[in-house]
mmCIF file of C-alpha atoms and ligand atoms in Angstrom:
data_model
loop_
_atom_site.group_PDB
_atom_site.id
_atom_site.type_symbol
_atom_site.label_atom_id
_atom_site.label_comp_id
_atom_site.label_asym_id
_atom_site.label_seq_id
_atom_site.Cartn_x
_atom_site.Cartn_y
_atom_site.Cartn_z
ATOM 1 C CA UNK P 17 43.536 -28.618 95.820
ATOM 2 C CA UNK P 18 42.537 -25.403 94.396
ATOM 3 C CA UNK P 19 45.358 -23.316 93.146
ATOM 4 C CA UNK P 20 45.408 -19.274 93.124
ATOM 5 C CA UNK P 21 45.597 -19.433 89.264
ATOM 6 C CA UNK P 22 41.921 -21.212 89.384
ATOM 7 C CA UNK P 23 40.547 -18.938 91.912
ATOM 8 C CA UNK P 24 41.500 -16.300 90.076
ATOM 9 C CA UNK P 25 40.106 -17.215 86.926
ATOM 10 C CA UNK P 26 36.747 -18.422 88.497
ATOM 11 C CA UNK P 27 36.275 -14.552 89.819
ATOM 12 C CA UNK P 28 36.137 -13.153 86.691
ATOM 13 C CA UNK P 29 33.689 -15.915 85.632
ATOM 14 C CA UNK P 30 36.056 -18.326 83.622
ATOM 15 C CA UNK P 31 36.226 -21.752 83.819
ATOM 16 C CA UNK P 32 39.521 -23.483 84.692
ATOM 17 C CA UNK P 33 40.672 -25.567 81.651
ATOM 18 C CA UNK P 34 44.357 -26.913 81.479
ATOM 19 C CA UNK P 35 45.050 -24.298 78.539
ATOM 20 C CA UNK P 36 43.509 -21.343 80.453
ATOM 21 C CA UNK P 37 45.645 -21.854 83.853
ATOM 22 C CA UNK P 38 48.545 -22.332 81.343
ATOM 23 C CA UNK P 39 48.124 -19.226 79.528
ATOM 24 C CA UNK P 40 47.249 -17.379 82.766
ATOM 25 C CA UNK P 41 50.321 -18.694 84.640
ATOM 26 C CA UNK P 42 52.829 -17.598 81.279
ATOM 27 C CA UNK P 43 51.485 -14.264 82.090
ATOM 28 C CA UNK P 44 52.622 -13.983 85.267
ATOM 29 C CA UNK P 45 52.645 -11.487 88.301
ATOM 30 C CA UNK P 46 55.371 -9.013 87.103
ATOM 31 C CA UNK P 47 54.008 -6.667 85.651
ATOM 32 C CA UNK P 48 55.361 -7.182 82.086
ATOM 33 C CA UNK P 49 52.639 -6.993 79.168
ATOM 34 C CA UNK P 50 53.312 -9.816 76.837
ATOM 35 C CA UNK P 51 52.942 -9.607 72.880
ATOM 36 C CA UNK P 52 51.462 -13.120 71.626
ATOM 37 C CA UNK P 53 54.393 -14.756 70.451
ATOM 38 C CA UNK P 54 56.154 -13.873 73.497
ATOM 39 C CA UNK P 55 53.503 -15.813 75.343
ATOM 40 C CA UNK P 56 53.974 -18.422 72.340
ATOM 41 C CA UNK P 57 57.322 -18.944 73.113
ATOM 42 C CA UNK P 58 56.462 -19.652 76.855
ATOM 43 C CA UNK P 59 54.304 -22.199 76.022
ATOM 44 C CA UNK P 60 55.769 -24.279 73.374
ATOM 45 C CA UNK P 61 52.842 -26.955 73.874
ATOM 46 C CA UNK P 62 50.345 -24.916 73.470
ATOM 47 C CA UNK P 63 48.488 -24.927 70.563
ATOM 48 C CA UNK P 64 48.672 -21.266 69.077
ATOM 49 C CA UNK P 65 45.253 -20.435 68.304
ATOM 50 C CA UNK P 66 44.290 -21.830 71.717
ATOM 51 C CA UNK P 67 46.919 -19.187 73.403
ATOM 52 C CA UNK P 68 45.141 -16.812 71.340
ATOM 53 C CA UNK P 69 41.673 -17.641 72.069
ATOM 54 C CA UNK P 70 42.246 -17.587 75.983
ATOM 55 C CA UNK P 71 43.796 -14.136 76.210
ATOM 56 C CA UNK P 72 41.163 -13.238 73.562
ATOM 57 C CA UNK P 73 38.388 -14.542 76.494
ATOM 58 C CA UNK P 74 40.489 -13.219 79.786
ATOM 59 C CA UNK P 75 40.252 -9.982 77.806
ATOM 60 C CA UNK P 76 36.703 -9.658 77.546
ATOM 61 C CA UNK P 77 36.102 -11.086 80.605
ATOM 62 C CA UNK P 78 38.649 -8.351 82.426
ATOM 63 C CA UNK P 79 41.381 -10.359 83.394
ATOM 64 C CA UNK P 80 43.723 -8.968 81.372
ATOM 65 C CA UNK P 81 43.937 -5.697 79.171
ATOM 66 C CA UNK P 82 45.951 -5.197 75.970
ATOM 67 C CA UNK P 83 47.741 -2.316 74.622
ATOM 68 C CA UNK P 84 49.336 -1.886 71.339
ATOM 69 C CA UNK P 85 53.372 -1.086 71.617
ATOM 70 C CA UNK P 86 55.348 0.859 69.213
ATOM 71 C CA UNK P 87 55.942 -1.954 66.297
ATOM 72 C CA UNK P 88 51.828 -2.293 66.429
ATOM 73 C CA UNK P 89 51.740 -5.652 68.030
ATOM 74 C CA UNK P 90 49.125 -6.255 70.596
ATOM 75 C CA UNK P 91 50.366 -6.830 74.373
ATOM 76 C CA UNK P 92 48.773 -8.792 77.081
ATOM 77 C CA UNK P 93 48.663 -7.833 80.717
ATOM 78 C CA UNK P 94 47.250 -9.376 83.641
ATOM 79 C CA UNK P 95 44.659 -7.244 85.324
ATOM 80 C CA UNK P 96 45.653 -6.448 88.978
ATOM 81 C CA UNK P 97 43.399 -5.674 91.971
ATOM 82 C CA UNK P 98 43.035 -1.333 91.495
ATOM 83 C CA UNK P 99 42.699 -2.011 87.990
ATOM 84 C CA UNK P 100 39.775 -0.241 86.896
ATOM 85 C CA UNK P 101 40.446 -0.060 82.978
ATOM 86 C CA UNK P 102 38.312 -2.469 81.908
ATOM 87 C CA UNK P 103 35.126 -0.470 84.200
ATOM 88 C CA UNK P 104 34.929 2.269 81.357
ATOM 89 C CA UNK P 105 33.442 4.948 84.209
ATOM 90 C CA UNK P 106 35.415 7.386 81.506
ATOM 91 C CA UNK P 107 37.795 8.506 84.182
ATOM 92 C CA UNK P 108 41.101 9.089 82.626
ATOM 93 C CA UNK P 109 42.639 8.202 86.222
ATOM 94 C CA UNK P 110 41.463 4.594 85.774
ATOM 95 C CA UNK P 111 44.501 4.179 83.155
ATOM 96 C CA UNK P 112 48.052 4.200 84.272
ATOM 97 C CA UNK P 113 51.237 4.603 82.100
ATOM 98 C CA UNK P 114 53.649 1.662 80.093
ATOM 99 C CA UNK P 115 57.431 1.722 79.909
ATOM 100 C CA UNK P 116 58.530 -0.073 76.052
ATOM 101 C CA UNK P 117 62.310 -0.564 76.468
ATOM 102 C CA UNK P 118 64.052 0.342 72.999
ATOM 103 C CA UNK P 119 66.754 -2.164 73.343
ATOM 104 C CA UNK P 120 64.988 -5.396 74.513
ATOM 105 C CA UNK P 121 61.394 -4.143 73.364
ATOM 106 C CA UNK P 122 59.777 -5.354 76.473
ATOM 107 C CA UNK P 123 57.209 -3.841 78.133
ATOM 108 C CA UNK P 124 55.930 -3.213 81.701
ATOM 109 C CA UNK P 125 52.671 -1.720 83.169
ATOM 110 C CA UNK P 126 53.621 0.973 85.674
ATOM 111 C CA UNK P 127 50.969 0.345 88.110
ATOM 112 C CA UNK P 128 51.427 2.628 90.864
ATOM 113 C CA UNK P 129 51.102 5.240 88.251
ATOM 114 C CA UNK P 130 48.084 7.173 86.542
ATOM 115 C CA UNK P 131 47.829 8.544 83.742
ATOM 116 C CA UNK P 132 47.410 12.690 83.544
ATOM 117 C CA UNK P 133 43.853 13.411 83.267
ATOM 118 C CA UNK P 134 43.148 14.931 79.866
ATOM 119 C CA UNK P 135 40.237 17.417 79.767
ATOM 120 C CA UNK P 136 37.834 16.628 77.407
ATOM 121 C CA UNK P 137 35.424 19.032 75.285
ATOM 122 C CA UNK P 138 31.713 18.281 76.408
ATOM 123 C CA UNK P 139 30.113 15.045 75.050
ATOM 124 C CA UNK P 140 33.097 12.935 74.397
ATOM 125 C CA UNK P 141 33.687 9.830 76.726
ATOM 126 C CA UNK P 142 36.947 7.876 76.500
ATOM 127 C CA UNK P 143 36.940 4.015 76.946
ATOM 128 C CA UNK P 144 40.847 3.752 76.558
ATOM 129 C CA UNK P 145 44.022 5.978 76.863
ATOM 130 C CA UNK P 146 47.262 4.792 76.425
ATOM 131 C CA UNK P 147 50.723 6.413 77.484
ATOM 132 C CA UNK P 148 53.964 5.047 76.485
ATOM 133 C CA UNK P 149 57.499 5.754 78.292
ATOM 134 C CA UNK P 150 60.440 4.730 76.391
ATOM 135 C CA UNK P 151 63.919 4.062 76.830
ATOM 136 C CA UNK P 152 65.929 1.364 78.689
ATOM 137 C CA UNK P 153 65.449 -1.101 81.070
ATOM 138 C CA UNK P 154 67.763 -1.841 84.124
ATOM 139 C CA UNK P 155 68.861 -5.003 82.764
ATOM 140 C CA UNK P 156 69.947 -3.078 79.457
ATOM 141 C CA UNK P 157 70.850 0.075 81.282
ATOM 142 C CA UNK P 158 73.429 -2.197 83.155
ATOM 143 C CA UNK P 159 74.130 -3.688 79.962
ATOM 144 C CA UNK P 160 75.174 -0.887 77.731
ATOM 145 C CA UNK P 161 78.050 0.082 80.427
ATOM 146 C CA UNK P 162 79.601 -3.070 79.772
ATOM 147 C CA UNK P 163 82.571 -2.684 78.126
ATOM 148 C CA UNK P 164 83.152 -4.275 75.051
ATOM 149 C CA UNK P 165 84.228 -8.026 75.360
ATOM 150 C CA UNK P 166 87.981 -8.444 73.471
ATOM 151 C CA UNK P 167 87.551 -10.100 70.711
HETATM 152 ZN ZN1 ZN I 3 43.704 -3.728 83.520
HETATM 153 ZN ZN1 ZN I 4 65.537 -3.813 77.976
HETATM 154 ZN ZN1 ZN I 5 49.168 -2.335 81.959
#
């Protein structure tokens, strides 16, 4: 049996190994961008520098993109079908938006979104663009209305 994860990897010319379909599946399909020990956590059994190499290939192979959030660590997110970023046809539109929640630091890909297309003085091309949103997240939206537990 052939499973999605394999299929998936195939089209953007990877071979299946174990550690690739593990790392692929810790990424996931909800649109969260992972930093690498976030993914390292997820995958306790994985050697780390083989985490590292496989987002390292999916990357260059344009399965997933990375973008850097506010502390400066590198996040990983899966590629999904409109995703255009890794084409570089330098149009701005190609990009879309990140939310970074202060509280839990996670951060999501807005999809559906795109980013607002920058003029550019003649001659420059841009290969990457990146727009943060910050603030909260549901979970720690709902969170912060808590009130406090009695101690
Ligand atoms: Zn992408
Ligand atoms: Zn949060
Ligand atoms: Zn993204």
């Amino acid at each position: 049996m052939k499973s999605q994860l394999s299929t998936r990897l195939e089209a953007h010319g990877i071979r299946p190994t174990a550690i690739r379909l593990l790392v692929l599946d810790a990424l996931g399909t909800d649109g969260r961008a992972y930093s690498l020990s976030e993914l390292e956590a997820k995958l306790s059994t994985v050697d780390k520098s083989s985490v590292f190499r496989a987002l390292t290939l999916f990357s260059a192979n344009a399965l997933v993109h990375c973008i850097e959030d506010s502390r400066g660590q590198t996040r990983y997110a899966p590629c999904h079908d409109e995703c255009r970023c890794h084409e570089g046809t330098g149009d701005m539109a190609d990009f879309h938006p990140h939310f970074e929640c202060e509280r839990c630091a996670r951060v999501w890909c807005l999809r559906s979104e795109h980013l607002p297309v920058v003029e550019l003085p003649e001659g420059f091309r841009p290969r990457f663009a990146s727009y943060v949103v910050k603030g909260l997240c549901p979970q720690c939206k709902a969170h912060r209305r808590l009130p406090k537990r009695p101690l």
